[in-house]
CSV table of C-alpha atoms and ligand atoms in Angstrom, one decimal:
chain,number,residue,atom,x,y,z
A,1232,MET,CA,10.3,64.2,20.4
A,1233,GLU,CA,8.0,61.7,22.0
A,1234,LEU,CA,6.2,61.1,25.2
A,1235,ARG,CA,7.1,57.7,26.8
A,1236,LYS,CA,5.6,56.3,30.2
A,1237,ASP,CA,7.7,54.6,32.8
A,1238,PRO,CA,5.8,51.3,33.4
A,1239,ILE,CA,7.0,51.1,37.0
A,1240,THR,CA,6.3,54.7,38.3
A,1241,ARG,CA,3.7,55.5,35.7
A,1242,SER,CA,5.4,58.8,34.9
A,1243,TRP,CA,5.5,60.3,31.5
A,1244,VAL,CA,8.9,61.6,30.2
A,1245,ILE,CA,9.5,63.4,27.0
A,1246,THR,CA,12.5,62.1,25.0
A,1247,GLY,CA,14.1,62.1,21.7
A,1248,ASP,CA,17.2,63.3,20.0
A,1249,ASP,CA,16.6,67.1,20.1
A,1250,PRO,CA,18.7,68.6,17.1
A,1251,SER,CA,18.9,72.0,18.9
A,1252,GLU,CA,20.6,70.4,21.8
A,1253,ALA,CA,23.6,70.0,19.6
A,1254,GLY,CA,24.4,73.6,19.1
A,1255,MET,CA,22.9,76.2,21.6
A,1256,ARG,CA,22.3,79.2,19.5
A,1257,PRO,CA,23.4,82.4,21.3
A,1258,GLU,CA,20.6,84.8,21.5
A,1259,SER,CA,21.5,88.0,19.5
A,1260,ALA,CA,18.7,90.6,19.4
A,1261,CYS,CA,15.9,89.8,22.0
A,1262,ARG,CA,13.2,88.5,20.1
A,1263,PHE,CA,10.6,89.4,22.8
A,1264,CYS,CA,11.4,92.9,23.0
A,1265,SER,CA,10.4,94.3,19.7
A,1266,ASP,CA,6.7,94.9,18.7
A,1267,ALA,CA,7.7,94.3,15.2
A,1268,ALA,CA,9.1,90.7,15.5
A,1269,PRO,CA,7.4,89.0,12.7
A,1270,SER,CA,8.1,85.6,13.9
A,1271,LEU,CA,6.3,85.8,17.0
A,1272,GLN,CA,2.7,84.3,17.0
A,1273,VAL,CA,0.9,86.4,19.7
A,1274,ILE,CA,-1.9,84.5,21.3
A,1275,ALA,CA,-3.1,86.8,23.9
A,1276,LYS,CA,-2.3,90.1,25.4
A,1277,SER,CA,-3.4,92.2,28.4
A,1278,PRO,CA,-5.0,95.5,27.9
A,1279,ASN,CA,-2.3,98.1,27.4
A,1280,ALA,CA,-1.1,100.5,30.3
A,1281,PRO,CA,-0.7,104.1,29.5
A,1282,GLY,CA,2.3,104.7,27.1
A,1283,VAL,CA,2.9,101.0,26.1
A,1284,ALA,CA,1.3,98.7,23.3
A,1285,TRP,CA,0.8,95.9,25.7
A,1286,SER,CA,1.6,95.1,29.3
A,1287,ALA,CA,2.0,91.2,29.3
A,1288,ARG,CA,1.3,88.9,26.4
A,1289,SER,CA,1.4,85.1,25.5
A,1290,VAL,CA,3.2,83.8,22.3
A,1291,VAL,CA,3.8,80.5,20.9
A,1292,HIS,CA,7.1,79.1,21.9
A,1293,PRO,CA,9.7,79.4,19.3
A,1294,THR,CA,10.7,75.8,19.6
A,1295,PRO,CA,7.8,74.0,21.3
A,1296,LEU,CA,8.0,70.8,23.1
A,1297,TYR,CA,4.3,70.2,22.6
A,1298,ARG,CA,2.5,71.0,19.5
A,1299,ILE,CA,-1.5,71.8,19.2
A,1300,GLU,CA,-1.7,70.1,15.9
A,1301,GLY,CA,-2.2,66.5,15.4
A,1302,GLU,CA,-3.4,63.5,17.2
A,1303,PRO,CA,-1.8,62.2,20.3
A,1304,GLY,CA,-1.7,58.6,18.6
A,1305,ARG,CA,-1.5,57.0,22.1
A,1306,ARG,CA,-0.3,53.5,21.5
A,1307,GLY,CA,1.0,50.5,23.3
A,1308,ASP,CA,4.5,48.7,22.4
A,1309,GLY,CA,4.3,45.6,24.4
A,1310,ILE,CA,4.2,46.6,28.0
A,1311,TYR,CA,5.3,50.2,27.0
A,1312,ASP,CA,3.0,53.2,26.2
A,1313,CYS,CA,3.8,56.1,24.1
A,1314,MET,CA,2.2,59.2,22.4
A,1315,HIS,CA,3.3,62.1,20.2
A,1316,SER,CA,3.9,65.2,22.2
A,1317,VAL,CA,0.6,67.0,21.4
A,1318,GLY,CA,-0.3,69.9,23.7
A,1319,ALA,CA,0.5,73.6,23.8
A,1320,HIS,CA,3.7,75.4,24.8
A,1321,GLU,CA,3.6,79.2,25.1
A,1322,VAL,CA,6.0,81.9,26.3
A,1323,LEU,CA,4.5,84.5,28.8
A,1324,VAL,CA,6.2,87.7,28.2
A,1325,GLU,CA,5.9,89.2,31.8
A,1326,ASN,CA,6.7,92.7,30.7
A,1327,PRO,CA,7.5,94.6,27.6
A,1328,ARG,CA,10.7,96.0,28.9
A,1329,HIS,CA,13.6,93.9,28.9
A,1330,ASP,CA,14.9,94.5,32.4
A,1331,ARG,CA,11.5,94.5,34.3
A,1332,HIS,CA,11.8,91.3,36.1
A,1333,LEU,CA,9.0,90.4,38.4
A,1334,TRP,CA,11.0,91.3,41.6
A,1335,ILE,CA,11.4,94.9,40.3
A,1336,ALA,CA,8.3,95.4,38.3
A,1337,SER,CA,5.3,97.4,39.6
A,1338,ASP,CA,2.4,95.7,41.3
A,1339,ASP,CA,0.1,96.9,38.3
A,1340,GLU,CA,2.6,95.1,35.8
A,1341,ILE,CA,2.7,91.8,37.9
A,1342,ALA,CA,-1.1,91.9,38.1
A,1343,HIS,CA,-1.4,92.2,34.3
A,1344,PHE,CA,1.1,89.2,34.1
A,1345,LEU,CA,-1.1,87.1,36.4
A,1346,ARG,CA,-4.1,88.1,34.5
A,1347,VAL,CA,-2.7,87.0,31.2
A,1348,ALA,CA,-1.5,83.8,32.8
A,1349,ALA,CA,-5.2,83.0,34.3
A,1350,GLU,CA,-6.7,83.8,30.8
A,1351,ARG,CA,-4.3,81.5,29.2
A,1352,ILE,CA,-4.8,78.5,31.6
A,1353,LEU,CA,-8.6,79.0,31.3
A,1354,ASP,CA,-8.5,79.0,27.6
A,1355,LEU,CA,-6.2,75.9,27.3
A,1356,LYS,CA,-8.4,74.1,29.8
A,1357,ARG,CA,-11.2,74.4,27.3
A,1358,ASP,CA,-9.5,71.9,25.0
A,1359,PRO,CA,-11.0,68.6,26.1
A,1360,ARG,CA,-7.9,66.8,25.1
A,1361,ILE,CA,-5.9,68.7,27.7
A,1362,LYS,CA,-5.5,67.3,31.1
A,1363,TYR,CA,-3.1,69.8,32.9
A,1364,VAL,CA,-1.9,73.2,32.2
A,1365,SER,CA,1.4,74.1,34.0
A,1366,LEU,CA,2.8,77.5,34.4
A,1367,PHE,CA,6.6,77.7,35.4
A,1368,LYS,CA,9.5,79.9,35.2
A,1369,ASP,CA,13.3,79.2,35.3
A,1370,TYR,CA,15.6,82.2,36.3
A,1371,GLY,CA,19.4,81.9,36.1
A,1372,LYS,CA,22.0,80.0,34.5
A,1373,ASN,CA,21.8,77.1,36.9
A,1374,ALA,CA,18.0,76.9,36.7
A,1375,GLY,CA,17.8,76.3,33.0
A,1376,GLN,CA,16.7,79.9,32.1
A,1377,GLU,CA,16.0,79.9,28.2
A,1378,PHE,CA,15.5,83.6,27.3
A,1379,SER,CA,16.9,86.6,28.9
A,1380,HIS,CA,13.9,88.7,28.5
A,1381,PRO,CA,11.4,88.4,31.7
A,1382,THR,CA,9.4,85.5,30.7
A,1383,SER,CA,7.5,82.5,32.0
A,1384,GLN,CA,6.2,79.2,30.2
A,1385,ILE,CA,3.0,77.4,29.9
A,1386,THR,CA,2.6,74.0,28.9
A,1387,ALA,CA,-0.7,72.2,28.3
A,1388,THR,CA,-0.4,68.6,28.4
A,1389,MET,CA,-2.5,65.4,27.8
A,1390,PHE,CA,-1.1,64.0,31.0
A,1391,VAL,CA,-0.8,65.3,34.5
A,1392,PRO,CA,2.8,65.8,35.5
A,1393,ARG,CA,4.2,63.5,38.2
A,1394,ARG,CA,4.6,66.0,41.1
A,1395,VAL,CA,0.9,67.3,40.5
A,1396,LEU,CA,-0.2,64.0,40.2
A,1397,TYR,CA,1.2,63.2,43.7
A,1398,GLU,CA,-0.4,66.2,45.2
A,1399,LEU,CA,-3.7,65.5,43.7
A,1400,ARG,CA,-3.9,61.9,45.0
A,1401,ALA,CA,-2.6,62.9,48.4
A,1402,GLY,CA,-5.1,65.8,48.6
A,1403,ARG,CA,-7.9,63.6,47.8
A,1404,GLU,CA,-6.9,60.7,50.2
A,1405,TYR,CA,-6.5,63.4,53.0
A,1406,PHE,CA,-10.1,64.8,52.1
A,1407,VAL,CA,-11.5,61.2,52.1
A,1408,SER,CA,-10.4,60.4,55.5
A,1409,LYS,CA,-10.8,63.8,57.2
A,1410,GLU,CA,-13.3,65.7,55.0
A,1411,ARG,CA,-11.0,68.8,55.0
A,1412,CYS,CA,-8.4,70.3,52.6
A,1413,VAL,CA,-4.7,69.5,53.5
A,1414,PHE,CA,-3.6,72.7,52.3
A,1415,CYS,CA,-6.1,74.6,54.4
A,1416,ASP,CA,-5.0,72.6,57.5
A,1417,ILE,CA,-1.4,73.3,56.9
A,1418,ILE,CA,-1.9,77.1,56.5
A,1419,GLN,CA,-4.2,77.2,59.6
A,1420,GLN,CA,-1.5,75.3,61.6
A,1421,GLU,CA,1.4,77.5,60.3
A,1422,GLU,CA,-0.4,80.7,60.9
A,1423,ARG,CA,-1.2,79.5,64.5
A,1424,GLN,CA,2.5,78.3,65.2
A,1425,ALA,CA,3.9,81.4,63.2
A,1426,GLN,CA,7.4,79.5,62.9
A,1427,ARG,CA,7.6,79.3,59.3
A,1428,VAL,CA,5.4,82.2,57.9
A,1429,ILE,CA,7.5,84.7,55.9
A,1430,GLU,CA,4.6,87.1,55.2
A,1431,VAL,CA,0.7,87.4,55.3
A,1432,ARG,CA,-0.7,89.9,52.9
A,1433,GLY,CA,-4.5,90.1,52.8
A,1434,ASP,CA,-5.9,86.9,51.5
A,1435,TYR,CA,-2.4,85.5,50.6
A,1436,ILE,CA,0.4,83.9,52.6
A,1437,ALA,CA,4.1,83.1,51.8
A,1438,LEU,CA,5.8,80.4,54.0
A,1439,CYS,CA,8.5,77.9,54.2
A,1440,PRO,CA,7.3,74.4,53.9
A,1441,TYR,CA,7.8,72.2,56.9
A,1442,ALA,CA,9.7,69.6,54.7
A,1443,PRO,CA,11.6,71.6,52.2
A,1444,ARG,CA,13.0,69.8,49.0
A,1445,VAL,CA,15.7,72.4,48.5
A,1446,PRO,CA,17.0,75.3,51.1
A,1447,TYR,CA,14.8,78.5,51.2
A,1448,GLU,CA,12.0,76.9,49.3
A,1449,ALA,CA,9.0,79.0,49.7
A,1450,TRP,CA,5.2,78.6,49.0
A,1451,ILE,CA,2.5,81.4,48.2
A,1452,MET,CA,-1.0,80.3,48.7
A,1453,PRO,CA,-4.5,81.9,49.1
A,1454,ARG,CA,-5.5,81.8,52.7
A,1455,TYR,CA,-9.1,81.0,51.5
A,1456,HIS,CA,-9.8,77.7,49.9
A,1457,ASP,CA,-9.8,77.5,46.2
A,1458,SER,CA,-8.7,74.8,44.0
A,1459,SER,CA,-7.9,76.9,40.8
A,1460,PHE,CA,-5.8,79.8,40.5
A,1461,GLU,CA,-7.4,80.8,37.0
A,1462,ARG,CA,-11.0,81.1,38.1
A,1463,ALA,CA,-10.3,83.4,41.1
A,1464,GLY,CA,-7.2,84.8,39.6
A,1465,LEU,CA,-9.0,87.0,37.3
A,1466,ASN,CA,-11.3,88.9,39.4
A,1467,ARG,CA,-10.2,88.8,42.9
A,1468,PRO,CA,-10.0,92.3,44.4
A,1469,GLY,CA,-6.9,91.8,46.4
A,1470,LEU,CA,-5.0,90.4,43.5
A,1471,ARG,CA,-2.7,93.5,42.5
A,1472,THR,CA,-2.1,94.8,46.1
A,1473,ASN,CA,-1.9,91.6,47.7
A,1474,LEU,CA,-0.8,88.6,45.3
A,1475,ALA,CA,1.2,90.5,43.0
A,1476,ALA,CA,2.9,92.5,46.0
A,1477,LEU,CA,3.5,89.2,48.0
A,1478,LEU,CA,5.1,87.4,44.8
A,1479,ARG,CA,7.4,90.6,44.2
A,1480,ARG,CA,8.5,90.7,47.9
A,1481,THR,CA,9.0,86.9,48.1
A,1482,LEU,CA,11.2,86.9,45.0
A,1483,GLN,CA,13.2,89.7,46.4
A,1484,ARG,CA,13.7,87.8,49.8
A,1485,VAL,CA,14.6,84.6,47.8
A,1486,ARG,CA,17.1,86.7,45.7
A,1487,SER,CA,18.8,87.9,48.8
A,1488,VAL,CA,20.0,84.3,49.1
A,1489,THR,CA,20.5,83.2,45.6
A,1490,GLU,CA,19.8,84.6,42.1
A,1491,ASP,CA,18.6,81.4,40.5
A,1492,PHE,CA,15.2,79.9,41.2
A,1493,HIS,CA,12.4,77.8,39.7
A,1494,LEU,CA,8.9,79.0,40.1
A,1495,VAL,CA,5.9,76.9,39.4
A,1496,LEU,CA,2.2,77.4,39.7
A,1497,HIS,CA,0.2,74.2,40.8
A,1498,THR,CA,-3.5,74.4,40.1
A,1499,SER,CA,-6.4,72.1,39.5
A,1500,PRO,CA,-6.4,69.7,36.5
A,1501,SER,CA,-8.7,70.3,33.6
A,1502,SER,CA,-12.3,69.1,34.6
A,1503,LEU,CA,-13.5,69.0,30.9
A,1504,HIS,CA,-11.3,66.0,30.1
A,1505,PRO,CA,-13.5,62.6,29.6
A,1506,SER,CA,-11.5,61.1,32.5
A,1507,LYS,CA,-13.6,63.4,34.9
A,1508,ASN,CA,-16.5,60.9,34.0
A,1509,LEU,CA,-14.5,58.0,35.5
A,1510,GLY,CA,-14.8,60.1,39.0
A,1511,TYR,CA,-10.9,60.9,39.0
A,1512,TRP,CA,-11.2,64.2,40.3
A,1513,LYS,CA,-14.7,64.2,41.7
A,1514,THR,CA,-14.0,66.2,44.9
A,1515,ILE,CA,-11.2,68.2,43.2
A,1516,ASP,CA,-12.8,71.7,44.1
A,1517,GLU,CA,-12.8,70.6,47.8
A,1518,ASP,CA,-9.6,68.8,48.0
A,1519,TYR,CA,-7.1,70.7,46.0
A,1520,HIS,CA,-5.8,74.2,46.8
A,1521,TRP,CA,-3.7,76.2,44.3
A,1522,HIS,CA,-0.3,77.4,45.2
A,1523,ILE,CA,3.0,78.8,43.8
A,1524,GLU,CA,6.2,77.0,44.7
A,1525,ILE,CA,9.5,78.8,44.5
A,1526,LEU,CA,12.4,76.6,44.5
A,1527,PRO,CA,15.8,78.5,44.7
A,1528,VAL,CA,18.8,76.9,43.3
A,1529,VAL,CA,21.6,77.2,45.9
A,1530,GLN,CA,25.0,76.2,44.8
A,1531,SER,CA,26.2,73.2,46.9
A,1532,LYS,CA,28.7,70.7,46.7
A,1533,ALA,CA,28.1,67.6,44.6
A,1534,ARG,CA,25.9,65.2,46.5
A,1535,SER,CA,25.9,61.4,46.7
A,1536,TYR,CA,23.3,59.6,44.7
A,1537,THR,CA,21.2,59.2,47.6
A,1538,PHE,CA,20.4,62.9,47.8
A,1539,LYS,CA,18.8,62.7,44.2
A,1540,GLU,CA,16.4,60.0,45.5
A,1541,VAL,CA,15.8,61.7,49.0
A,1542,TYR,CA,15.4,65.4,49.1
A,1543,TYR,CA,18.2,66.7,51.2
A,1544,SER,CA,18.0,70.4,52.3
A,1545,PRO,CA,20.9,71.4,54.6
A,1546,VAL,CA,19.1,74.5,55.9
A,1547,SER,CA,15.9,74.0,57.9
A,1548,SER,CA,12.8,75.8,57.1
A,1549,GLU,CA,12.9,77.5,60.7
A,1550,THR,CA,16.2,78.9,59.9
A,1551,ALA,CA,15.4,79.8,56.2
A,1552,VAL,CA,12.3,81.7,57.2
A,1553,LYS,CA,14.2,83.9,59.6
A,1554,GLN,CA,16.7,84.9,56.8
A,1555,LEU,CA,14.0,85.5,54.4
A,1556,ARG,CA,11.8,87.6,56.7
A,1557,GLU,CA,14.6,89.8,57.5
A,1558,ALA,CA,15.9,90.2,54.1
A,1559,LYS,CA,16.1,93.7,53.0
A,1560,ILE,CA,13.4,94.3,50.3
A,1561,ASP,CA,12.2,97.5,49.0
A,1562,GLY,CA,8.4,98.5,48.8
B,3054,ZN,ZN1,13.8,91.6,25.6
B,3055,ZN,ZN1,-7.8,74.5,50.9
B,3056,ZN,ZN1,2.7,72.0,44.8
């Protein structure tokens, strides 16, 4: 696999002929359940809770898209740009138990998972080659779920993924003209209007965005300004009671509508990368604001091509929020 840059949109794509695509292997015994699994390279784990060997842990992805060894070999080919897919690809095992998904796990267990996630992001950001660390989760057949065990994945890349890059640029532009964080402004207005707020829990808020890309899209954000999840994520006192609980409750709400979803954490890019010297992200700590996006996958009729180019969400956020707020959830 290699990375190629679209010269028009400047987005990086990962492409190549993947041999594993040819025959999807069925998952027999779960490789993430057993502690004895010799093939797993454990990178980090959270201190064990009573009665279990570990609470959440990170392992090397069995078939990584990005590999830590080697040089990126960034090169030009006429007007084109490409490089090897150097980086990191890890599986974050959210829970030692096979059936404890985030929406039914205890707040302690979720907090362990969030802490391991923060530690891994911090650690990967120490590599000066890395520009961005992504954390995401795909759940359900229609969302591209890869393993049946409760897992999320982390990728560390030498480029900033397109969607994040849009956000970073837009956040900076807003800051340049208003000297304020656009995310803080959104939160303030949403709390004032109270039309799209799903729930507020301590320092954290869950809301339906004004312009959703998909029906029932939900964001979770800190109500205080902070550009990076991993910095505050580790020590914030309300993490367990508020962020973990809000994540669990929001997922329960979303799952009252549909089983399948994508979840992604957006946090600030690495500030160790040499491009920092170019002044790219000089005001990053003031203009960016970390958040979690949940994108439910709602089965819908096939859409015309236009709807792939322009997001089309046939349920308004104002309707979605009512349904999510009223969803029956436990605890
Ligand atoms: Zn398992
Ligand atoms: Zn902010
Ligand atoms: Zn985002």
